[in-house]
Tab-separated table of C-alpha atoms in Angstrom:
chain	number	residue	atom	x	y	z
A	1	MET	CA	115.114	105.278	-38.838
A	2	SER	CA	117.822	102.682	-38.214
A	3	ALA	CA	119.842	103.063	-35.045
A	4	GLU	CA	122.944	101.391	-36.477
A	5	GLY	CA	126.063	103.495	-36.865
A	6	ALA	CA	124.893	105.989	-34.289
A	7	GLY	CA	127.030	109.069	-33.805
A	8	PRO	CA	128.399	110.400	-30.540
A	9	GLY	CA	126.208	110.598	-27.481
A	10	LEU	CA	123.925	113.505	-26.677
A	11	GLY	CA	126.401	115.058	-24.286
A	12	LEU	CA	129.314	114.994	-26.771
A	13	TRP	CA	127.526	116.503	-29.744
A	14	LEU	CA	126.200	119.294	-27.515
A	15	GLY	CA	129.836	120.131	-26.729
A	16	SER	CA	129.602	119.207	-23.033
A	17	GLU	CA	130.833	116.373	-20.895
A	18	PRO	CA	129.613	112.881	-21.811
A	19	GLY	CA	126.000	112.420	-20.749
A	20	PRO	CA	124.406	109.557	-18.846
A	21	LEU	CA	124.533	106.080	-20.344
A	22	CYS	CA	121.695	103.684	-20.950
A	23	PRO	CA	121.154	101.793	-17.673
A	24	GLU	CA	120.225	98.647	-19.630
A	25	HIS	CA	122.987	98.546	-22.267
A	26	GLY	CA	125.635	100.979	-20.982
A	27	GLN	CA	125.683	102.851	-24.331
A	28	ASP	CA	125.396	106.553	-25.138
A	29	LEU	CA	121.843	107.949	-25.249
A	30	SER	CA	122.263	109.135	-28.841
A	31	TRP	CA	118.687	108.523	-29.982
A	32	PHE	CA	115.285	109.844	-28.970
A	33	CYS	CA	112.121	107.756	-28.707
A	34	GLY	CA	109.124	109.888	-29.668
A	35	SER	CA	106.667	107.260	-28.388
A	36	GLU	CA	108.106	107.139	-24.882
A	37	ARG	CA	109.436	110.715	-25.134
A	38	ARG	CA	112.884	109.960	-23.703
A	39	PRO	CA	116.504	109.530	-24.859
A	40	VAL	CA	117.535	105.939	-25.644
A	41	CYS	CA	120.662	104.147	-26.876
A	42	ALA	CA	121.206	102.428	-30.244
A	43	ALA	CA	120.502	99.003	-28.719
A	44	CYS	CA	117.136	100.160	-27.340
A	45	ALA	CA	116.212	101.642	-30.714
A	46	GLY	CA	117.534	98.773	-32.853
A	47	VAL	CA	116.150	95.354	-33.767
A	48	GLY	CA	114.978	93.530	-30.660
A	49	GLY	CA	115.271	96.639	-28.535
A	50	ARG	CA	112.471	97.882	-26.279
A	51	CYS	CA	111.783	100.771	-28.670
A	52	GLN	CA	111.721	98.771	-31.900
A	53	GLY	CA	108.869	100.077	-34.071
A	54	HIS	CA	108.576	103.353	-32.140
A	55	ARG	CA	109.052	106.815	-33.606
A	56	ILE	CA	112.834	107.147	-33.392
A	57	CYS	CA	115.105	110.020	-34.390
A	58	ARG	CA	118.637	111.117	-33.582
A	59	ALA	CA	119.042	113.030	-30.378
A	60	GLU	CA	120.582	115.994	-32.183
A	61	GLU	CA	117.559	116.114	-34.520
A	62	ARG	CA	115.228	116.182	-31.510
A	63	ALA	CA	117.343	118.919	-29.892
A	64	GLU	CA	117.162	120.977	-33.086
A	65	GLU	CA	113.403	120.459	-33.169
A	66	LEU	CA	113.174	121.709	-29.563
A	67	ARG	CA	115.303	124.733	-30.454
A	68	SER	CA	112.932	125.515	-33.303
A	69	MET	CA	109.898	125.148	-31.028
A	70	ALA	CA	111.491	127.413	-28.394
A	71	SER	CA	112.355	129.976	-31.054
A	72	SER	CA	108.754	129.962	-32.332
A	73	ALA	CA	107.427	130.286	-28.783
A	74	ARG	CA	109.823	133.180	-28.155
A	75	GLU	CA	108.675	134.927	-31.314
A	76	LEU	CA	105.037	134.407	-30.322
A	77	VAL	CA	105.672	135.948	-26.882
A	78	ILE	CA	107.472	138.917	-28.426
A	79	GLN	CA	104.707	139.350	-31.013
A	80	ARG	CA	101.932	139.282	-28.430
A	81	LEU	CA	103.756	141.538	-25.971
A	82	SER	CA	104.416	143.929	-28.838
A	83	LEU	CA	100.716	143.964	-29.649
A	84	VAL	CA	99.789	144.535	-25.986
A	85	ARG	CA	102.423	147.263	-25.731
A	86	SER	CA	101.079	148.906	-28.870
A	87	LEU	CA	97.516	148.745	-27.564
A	88	CYS	CA	98.627	150.198	-24.207
A	89	GLU	CA	100.500	153.021	-25.916
A	90	SER	CA	97.492	153.786	-28.157
A	91	GLU	CA	95.149	153.708	-25.147
A	92	GLU	CA	97.528	155.904	-23.171
A	93	GLN	CA	97.632	158.409	-26.013
A	94	ARG	CA	93.846	158.342	-26.389
A	95	LEU	CA	93.217	158.842	-22.671
A	96	LEU	CA	95.818	161.594	-22.334
A	97	GLU	CA	94.263	163.378	-25.284
A	98	GLN	CA	90.838	163.046	-23.664
A	99	VAL	CA	92.168	164.377	-20.353
A	100	HIS	CA	93.867	167.260	-22.149
A	101	GLY	CA	90.682	167.965	-24.115
A	102	GLU	CA	88.580	167.925	-20.951
A	103	GLU	CA	91.113	170.191	-19.223
A	104	GLU	CA	90.946	172.648	-22.127
A	105	ARG	CA	87.135	172.516	-22.178
A	106	ALA	CA	86.902	173.166	-18.429
A	107	HIS	CA	89.460	175.975	-18.733
A	108	GLN	CA	87.539	177.581	-21.596
A	109	SER	CA	84.316	177.257	-19.613
A	110	ILE	CA	85.921	179.048	-16.689
A	111	LEU	CA	87.174	181.835	-18.987
A	112	THR	CA	83.698	182.116	-20.538
A	113	GLN	CA	82.158	182.312	-17.094
A	114	ARG	CA	84.625	184.994	-16.063
A	115	VAL	CA	83.561	187.070	-19.049
A	116	HIS	CA	79.909	186.402	-18.206
A	117	TRP	CA	80.333	187.464	-14.577
A	118	ALA	CA	82.318	190.558	-15.595
A	119	GLU	CA	79.460	191.569	-17.876
A	120	ALA	CA	76.943	190.648	-15.170
A	121	LEU	CA	78.740	192.817	-12.618
A	122	GLN	CA	78.742	195.690	-15.078
A	123	LYS	CA	74.982	195.285	-15.646
A	124	LEU	CA	74.360	195.076	-11.903
A	125	ASP	CA	76.406	198.217	-11.388
A	126	THR	CA	74.330	200.019	-14.043
A	127	ILE	CA	71.056	198.837	-12.444
A	128	ARG	CA	72.303	199.826	-9.004
A	129	ASN	CA	73.233	203.310	-10.199
A	130	SER	CA	69.846	203.680	-11.865
A	131	LEU	CA	67.962	202.632	-8.733
A	132	VAL	CA	70.109	204.858	-6.498
A	133	ASP	CA	69.453	207.749	-8.868
A	134	MET	CA	65.691	207.151	-8.676
A	135	LEU	CA	65.676	206.959	-4.899
A	136	THR	CA	67.827	210.077	-4.610
A	137	HIS	CA	66.186	212.406	-7.092
A	138	LEU	CA	62.513	211.400	-7.277
A	139	ASP	CA	59.857	212.612	-4.894
A	140	ASP	CA	57.282	210.212	-3.397
A	141	LEU	CA	54.731	210.632	-6.193
A	142	GLN	CA	57.338	210.151	-8.929
A	143	LEU	CA	58.705	207.120	-7.051
A	144	ILE	CA	55.210	205.560	-6.989
A	145	GLN	CA	54.868	206.190	-10.724
A	146	LYS	CA	58.207	204.428	-11.291
A	147	GLU	CA	57.117	201.300	-9.331
A	148	GLN	CA	56.830	199.095	-12.449
A	149	GLU	CA	60.239	200.180	-13.708
A	150	ILE	CA	61.795	199.514	-10.292
A	151	PHE	CA	60.176	196.049	-10.251
A	152	GLU	CA	61.502	195.250	-13.734
A	153	ARG	CA	65.004	196.418	-12.823
A	154	THR	CA	64.921	194.249	-9.690
A	155	GLU	CA	63.818	191.190	-11.677
A	156	GLU	CA	66.555	191.835	-14.220
A	157	ALA	CA	69.141	191.936	-11.406
A	158	GLU	CA	67.876	188.641	-9.971
A	159	GLY	CA	68.128	187.013	-13.401
A	160	ILE	CA	71.720	188.102	-13.779
A	161	LEU	CA	72.607	186.233	-10.565
A	162	ASP	CA	71.182	182.892	-11.787
A	163	PRO	CA	73.860	180.172	-12.201
A	164	GLN	CA	75.083	179.870	-15.799
A	165	GLU	CA	75.998	176.281	-16.823
A	166	SER	CA	77.892	175.697	-13.579
A	167	GLU	CA	78.184	171.931	-14.351
A	168	LYS	CA	80.477	172.751	-17.260
A	169	LEU	CA	82.976	174.238	-14.815
A	170	ASN	CA	83.659	170.788	-13.306
A	171	PHE	CA	86.298	168.389	-14.616
A	172	ASN	CA	84.531	165.300	-15.967
A	173	GLU	CA	86.468	162.321	-14.554
A	174	LYS	CA	84.675	159.960	-16.966
A	175	CYS	CA	87.214	161.021	-19.575
A	176	THR	CA	89.704	158.665	-17.851
A	177	TRP	CA	87.452	155.588	-17.929
A	178	SER	CA	88.833	152.775	-20.072
A	179	PRO	CA	87.604	149.133	-20.077
A	180	LEU	CA	90.998	148.018	-21.465
A	181	LEU	CA	92.978	149.867	-18.782
A	182	THR	CA	90.671	148.667	-16.008
A	183	GLN	CA	91.000	145.018	-17.071
A	184	LEU	CA	94.791	145.257	-17.430
A	185	TRP	CA	94.949	146.927	-14.037
A	186	ALA	CA	92.904	144.161	-12.404
A	187	THR	CA	94.952	141.451	-14.124
A	188	ALA	CA	98.242	143.077	-13.053
A	189	VAL	CA	97.180	143.420	-9.420
A	190	GLY	CA	95.931	139.814	-9.388
A	191	ALA	CA	99.224	138.593	-10.845
A	192	LEU	CA	101.160	140.637	-8.296
A	193	GLN	CA	99.185	139.160	-5.420
A	194	GLU	CA	99.918	135.624	-6.587
A	195	GLY	CA	103.621	136.232	-7.175
A	196	LEU	CA	104.778	138.373	-4.235
A	197	ASP	CA	105.786	137.470	-0.709
A	198	ASP	CA	104.260	139.192	2.335
A	199	SER	CA	106.708	142.114	2.440
A	200	GLU	CA	106.314	142.768	-1.296
A	201	LEU	CA	102.533	142.499	-1.025
A	202	PHE	CA	102.575	145.301	1.534
A	203	LEU	CA	104.583	147.520	-0.798
A	204	ALA	CA	102.266	146.724	-3.731
A	205	GLY	CA	99.117	147.568	-1.762
A	206	MET	CA	98.014	143.963	-1.284
A	207	GLU	CA	96.433	143.144	2.001
A	208	GLU	CA	96.743	140.417	4.590
A	209	VAL	CA	93.034	140.478	5.415
A	210	ARG	CA	91.631	138.579	8.398
A	211	ILE	CA	88.204	138.601	10.021
A	212	GLU	CA	87.635	140.547	13.236
A	213	GLU	CA	86.199	137.962	15.634
A	214	LYS	CA	84.278	140.599	17.613
A	215	THR	CA	82.088	141.336	14.567
A	216	VAL	CA	81.197	137.774	13.501
A	217	SER	CA	77.477	136.981	13.473
A	218	PRO	CA	76.276	134.085	15.669
A	219	SER	CA	75.106	132.478	12.382
A	220	LEU	CA	78.721	132.096	11.288
A	221	GLN	CA	81.642	129.974	12.393
A	222	LEU	CA	85.133	131.486	12.112
A	223	SER	CA	88.200	129.359	11.397
A	224	GLU	CA	91.292	129.488	13.635
A	225	ASP	CA	93.273	131.421	11.023
A	226	ARG	CA	90.369	133.929	10.829
A	227	ARG	CA	90.097	133.619	7.060
A	228	THR	CA	87.128	131.251	6.593
A	229	LEU	CA	83.472	131.891	7.429
A	230	THR	CA	81.015	128.991	7.532
A	231	PHE	CA	77.255	129.476	7.683
A	232	SER	CA	75.250	127.638	10.321
A	233	ALA	CA	71.442	127.688	10.441
A	234	LYS	CA	71.691	127.246	14.205
A	235	LYS	CA	73.083	130.330	15.896
A	236	SER	CA	76.198	129.729	17.941
A	237	LYS	CA	76.431	130.695	21.601
A	238	ALA	CA	80.221	130.527	21.569
A	239	PHE	CA	80.590	134.243	20.858
A	240	ALA	CA	79.815	136.730	23.588
A	241	ASP	CA	77.570	139.546	22.417
A	242	GLY	CA	79.072	143.000	22.141
A	243	PRO	CA	78.500	146.338	20.433
A	244	GLU	CA	80.626	145.360	17.403
A	245	ARG	CA	78.915	142.037	16.684
A	246	PHE	CA	76.206	141.595	14.045
A	247	ASP	CA	73.337	139.911	15.884
A	248	HIS	CA	70.991	139.025	12.975
A	249	TRP	CA	72.430	139.159	9.464
A	250	PRO	CA	75.294	136.668	8.765
A	251	ASN	CA	77.894	139.412	8.420
A	252	ALA	CA	81.496	139.972	9.497
A	253	LEU	CA	84.016	142.782	9.129
A	254	ALA	CA	87.755	142.515	8.582
A	255	ALA	CA	90.125	143.612	11.309
A	256	THR	CA	91.878	145.924	8.820
A	257	SER	CA	90.494	149.311	7.734
A	258	PHE	CA	91.620	151.611	4.961
A	259	GLN	CA	91.964	155.400	4.966
A	260	GLU	CA	93.802	155.964	1.680
A	261	GLY	CA	95.732	154.282	-1.128
A	262	LEU	CA	95.296	151.125	-3.210
A	263	HIS	CA	94.167	147.869	-1.583
A	264	ALA	CA	93.363	144.416	-2.944
A	265	TRP	CA	92.251	141.057	-1.583
A	266	MET	CA	90.752	137.852	-2.944
A	267	VAL	CA	88.041	135.536	-1.698
A	268	ASN	CA	87.365	131.898	-2.535
A	269	VAL	CA	83.590	131.720	-3.151
A	270	GLN	CA	83.290	128.494	-5.160
A	271	ASN	CA	81.539	126.562	-2.355
A	272	SER	CA	78.807	129.114	-1.652
A	273	CYS	CA	75.620	129.996	-3.519
A	274	ALA	CA	74.718	132.876	-1.202
A	275	TYR	CA	77.291	135.483	-0.209
A	276	ASN	CA	78.213	139.171	-0.141
A	277	VAL	CA	81.754	140.522	-0.539
A	278	GLY	CA	82.738	144.171	-0.581
A	279	VAL	CA	83.452	147.117	1.706
A	280	ALA	CA	81.569	148.866	4.481
A	281	SER	CA	81.839	152.019	6.501
A	282	SER	CA	82.500	151.887	10.238
A	283	GLN	CA	79.044	153.474	10.616
A	284	LEU	CA	77.323	150.273	9.445
A	285	PRO	CA	74.809	149.333	12.176
A	286	ARG	CA	75.281	145.917	13.800
A	287	LYS	CA	72.027	145.257	15.659
A	288	GLY	CA	68.617	144.221	14.381
A	289	SER	CA	67.060	142.728	11.258
A	290	GLY	CA	66.445	145.999	9.405
A	291	SER	CA	67.890	146.923	6.012
A	292	ASP	CA	70.286	149.338	7.702
A	293	CYS	CA	72.269	146.264	8.841
A	294	ARG	CA	71.832	144.207	5.660
A	295	LEU	CA	74.819	144.455	3.337
A	296	GLY	CA	74.111	146.366	0.136
A	297	HIS	CA	70.747	147.688	1.358
A	298	ASN	CA	71.987	150.855	3.050
A	299	ALA	CA	74.278	153.833	2.550
A	300	TYR	CA	77.100	152.192	4.532
A	301	SER	CA	77.995	149.161	2.366
A	302	TRP	CA	78.996	148.385	-1.229
A	303	VAL	CA	78.945	144.666	-2.131
A	304	PHE	CA	79.089	142.106	-4.918
A	305	SER	CA	76.394	139.572	-4.057
A	306	ARG	CA	75.271	136.155	-5.195
A	307	TYR	CA	72.029	134.356	-4.470
A	308	ASP	CA	71.688	131.041	-6.293
A	309	GLN	CA	72.362	131.915	-9.955
A	310	GLU	CA	71.722	135.657	-9.583
A	311	PHE	CA	74.604	138.105	-9.252
A	312	ARG	CA	74.394	141.818	-8.584
A	313	PHE	CA	76.143	144.884	-7.222
A	314	SER	CA	74.250	146.431	-4.315
A	315	HIS	CA	74.468	149.741	-2.538
A	316	ASN	CA	71.550	151.517	-0.838
A	317	PRO	CA	68.592	151.457	-3.263
A	318	GLN	CA	70.906	150.551	-6.176
A	319	HIS	CA	70.847	146.854	-7.156
A	320	ASP	CA	72.483	146.316	-10.539
A	321	PRO	CA	72.023	142.763	-11.943
A	322	LEU	CA	75.129	141.218	-13.497
A	323	GLY	CA	74.738	138.826	-16.398
A	324	LEU	CA	77.610	136.440	-15.661
A	325	LEU	CA	78.038	133.440	-17.949
A	326	GLN	CA	79.550	131.319	-15.183
A	327	CYS	CA	79.941	131.423	-11.428
A	328	PRO	CA	83.357	132.767	-10.374
A	329	ALA	CA	85.369	130.418	-8.184
A	330	GLN	CA	87.349	133.327	-6.794
A	331	LEU	CA	86.441	136.976	-6.416
A	332	GLY	CA	89.013	139.753	-6.433
A	333	VAL	CA	88.344	143.136	-4.816
A	334	LEU	CA	90.267	146.309	-5.669
A	335	LEU	CA	89.761	149.479	-3.681
A	336	ASP	CA	91.486	152.602	-4.968
A	337	LEU	CA	90.676	155.394	-2.527
A	338	GLN	CA	92.701	157.956	-4.456
A	339	ALA	CA	90.658	157.347	-7.616
A	340	GLN	CA	87.484	156.732	-5.544
A	341	GLU	CA	86.900	153.391	-7.305
A	342	LEU	CA	85.757	149.963	-6.125
A	343	LEU	CA	86.290	147.117	-8.570
A	344	PHE	CA	85.314	143.434	-8.513
A	345	PHE	CA	87.122	141.040	-10.847
A	346	GLU	CA	87.754	137.375	-11.544
A	347	PRO	CA	91.458	136.685	-10.789
A	348	ALA	CA	91.793	133.691	-13.142
A	349	SER	CA	90.880	135.620	-16.278
A	350	GLY	CA	91.279	139.232	-15.151
A	351	THR	CA	87.674	139.833	-16.212
A	352	VAL	CA	86.194	142.917	-14.568
A	353	LEU	CA	82.805	141.988	-13.141
A	354	TYR	CA	81.774	145.418	-11.899
A	355	SER	CA	83.287	148.839	-11.311
A	356	HIS	CA	81.787	151.522	-9.078
A	357	ARG	CA	82.956	155.079	-8.415
A	358	ALA	CA	81.836	157.125	-5.441
A	359	SER	CA	83.005	159.519	-2.756
A	360	PHE	CA	83.617	156.823	-0.174
A	361	PRO	CA	83.657	157.669	3.527
A	362	ARG	CA	86.704	156.775	5.612
A	363	PRO	CA	87.635	154.424	7.032
A	364	LEU	CA	86.405	151.464	4.958
A	365	PHE	CA	86.508	147.810	6.045
A	366	PRO	CA	86.421	144.667	3.897
A	367	VAL	CA	83.050	143.089	4.668
A	368	PHE	CA	81.660	139.595	4.170
A	369	ALA	CA	78.376	137.751	4.503
A	370	VAL	CA	77.610	134.101	3.772
A	371	ALA	CA	74.275	132.248	3.983
A	372	HIS	CA	75.334	128.973	2.350
A	373	GLN	CA	78.372	126.836	3.190
A	374	THR	CA	81.711	128.708	3.290
A	375	ILE	CA	83.787	131.510	1.823
A	376	SER	CA	87.501	132.006	2.498
A	377	ILE	CA	89.925	134.895	2.198
A	378	ILE	CA	92.813	133.715	0.026
A	379	HIS	CA	96.262	134.093	1.554
């Protein structure tokens, strides 16, 4: 497009004060060079100018193009958020219906059991009266002759007292499980942790986690900020031994413990091919090379672990392999003590790597182990 006869400068046609002038020619920047992606003047765009032969258009045309692009982007955001909102509302409705259905089922089971026990009590009362009548009115010989009947009545009474489908009386919490909700929850918490300052993190349940120096294994080096653990094949003598220190396995506990509520923290694991990250009870033994001190191999610890290219969740005898397509660079940990749930996720994508529900003891500590290079708690 020719730059001759250019209209008013970019600032004037936008209805504002005159904009900056071309530093080379002192003219209005009324054109836009698509090749250099910057406003230029008519002299720059014309014959002999520095932008001759480039993709040139009027500045107002470029502005209109940008408005159109912004409008399309806005519509895309609204469309996608509308879809997410619709999915969330549908999932909310589905889960609430499941909870209501489970509540009704449990309630009906209780009513059924009440009827059963009312009938059972009536039967027991009839058997009791029959046995009392025998013992009261029969002589010894007649009582001996009634031995079989007494035995049968006693067996019948014992059968009445047997539990009747007692499991159905419990509320099944699995009715609230939702992969969609869990992933959205993990993504939301991860986004909160990245976007909030320290005071807001506290209110949102995010944690300022640091390592407790007194627990650090001699096989590990702790950074000055107490967030990074580095494995060393040669045990350090810098740490004095004490009852809280792990003396064999390369473990360390956080200084913070949790009794209730929602808690989250993230760990940079991209440099290590051998690590454990999770939570542990204060009862976790510290001394010796036995499995009772090894993370994930006892009743006191719940960890996400990596060894080379193998990933798994470990707790006591449970070792669930995880088929991950790629090694996570960061690992997020969510601990919801109200819901009794421990969740591991990848912060970058919000992908849930593993979720575990249990009746956790209190208090619980973030726990770490590393046997190759370093892992770091992300601030």
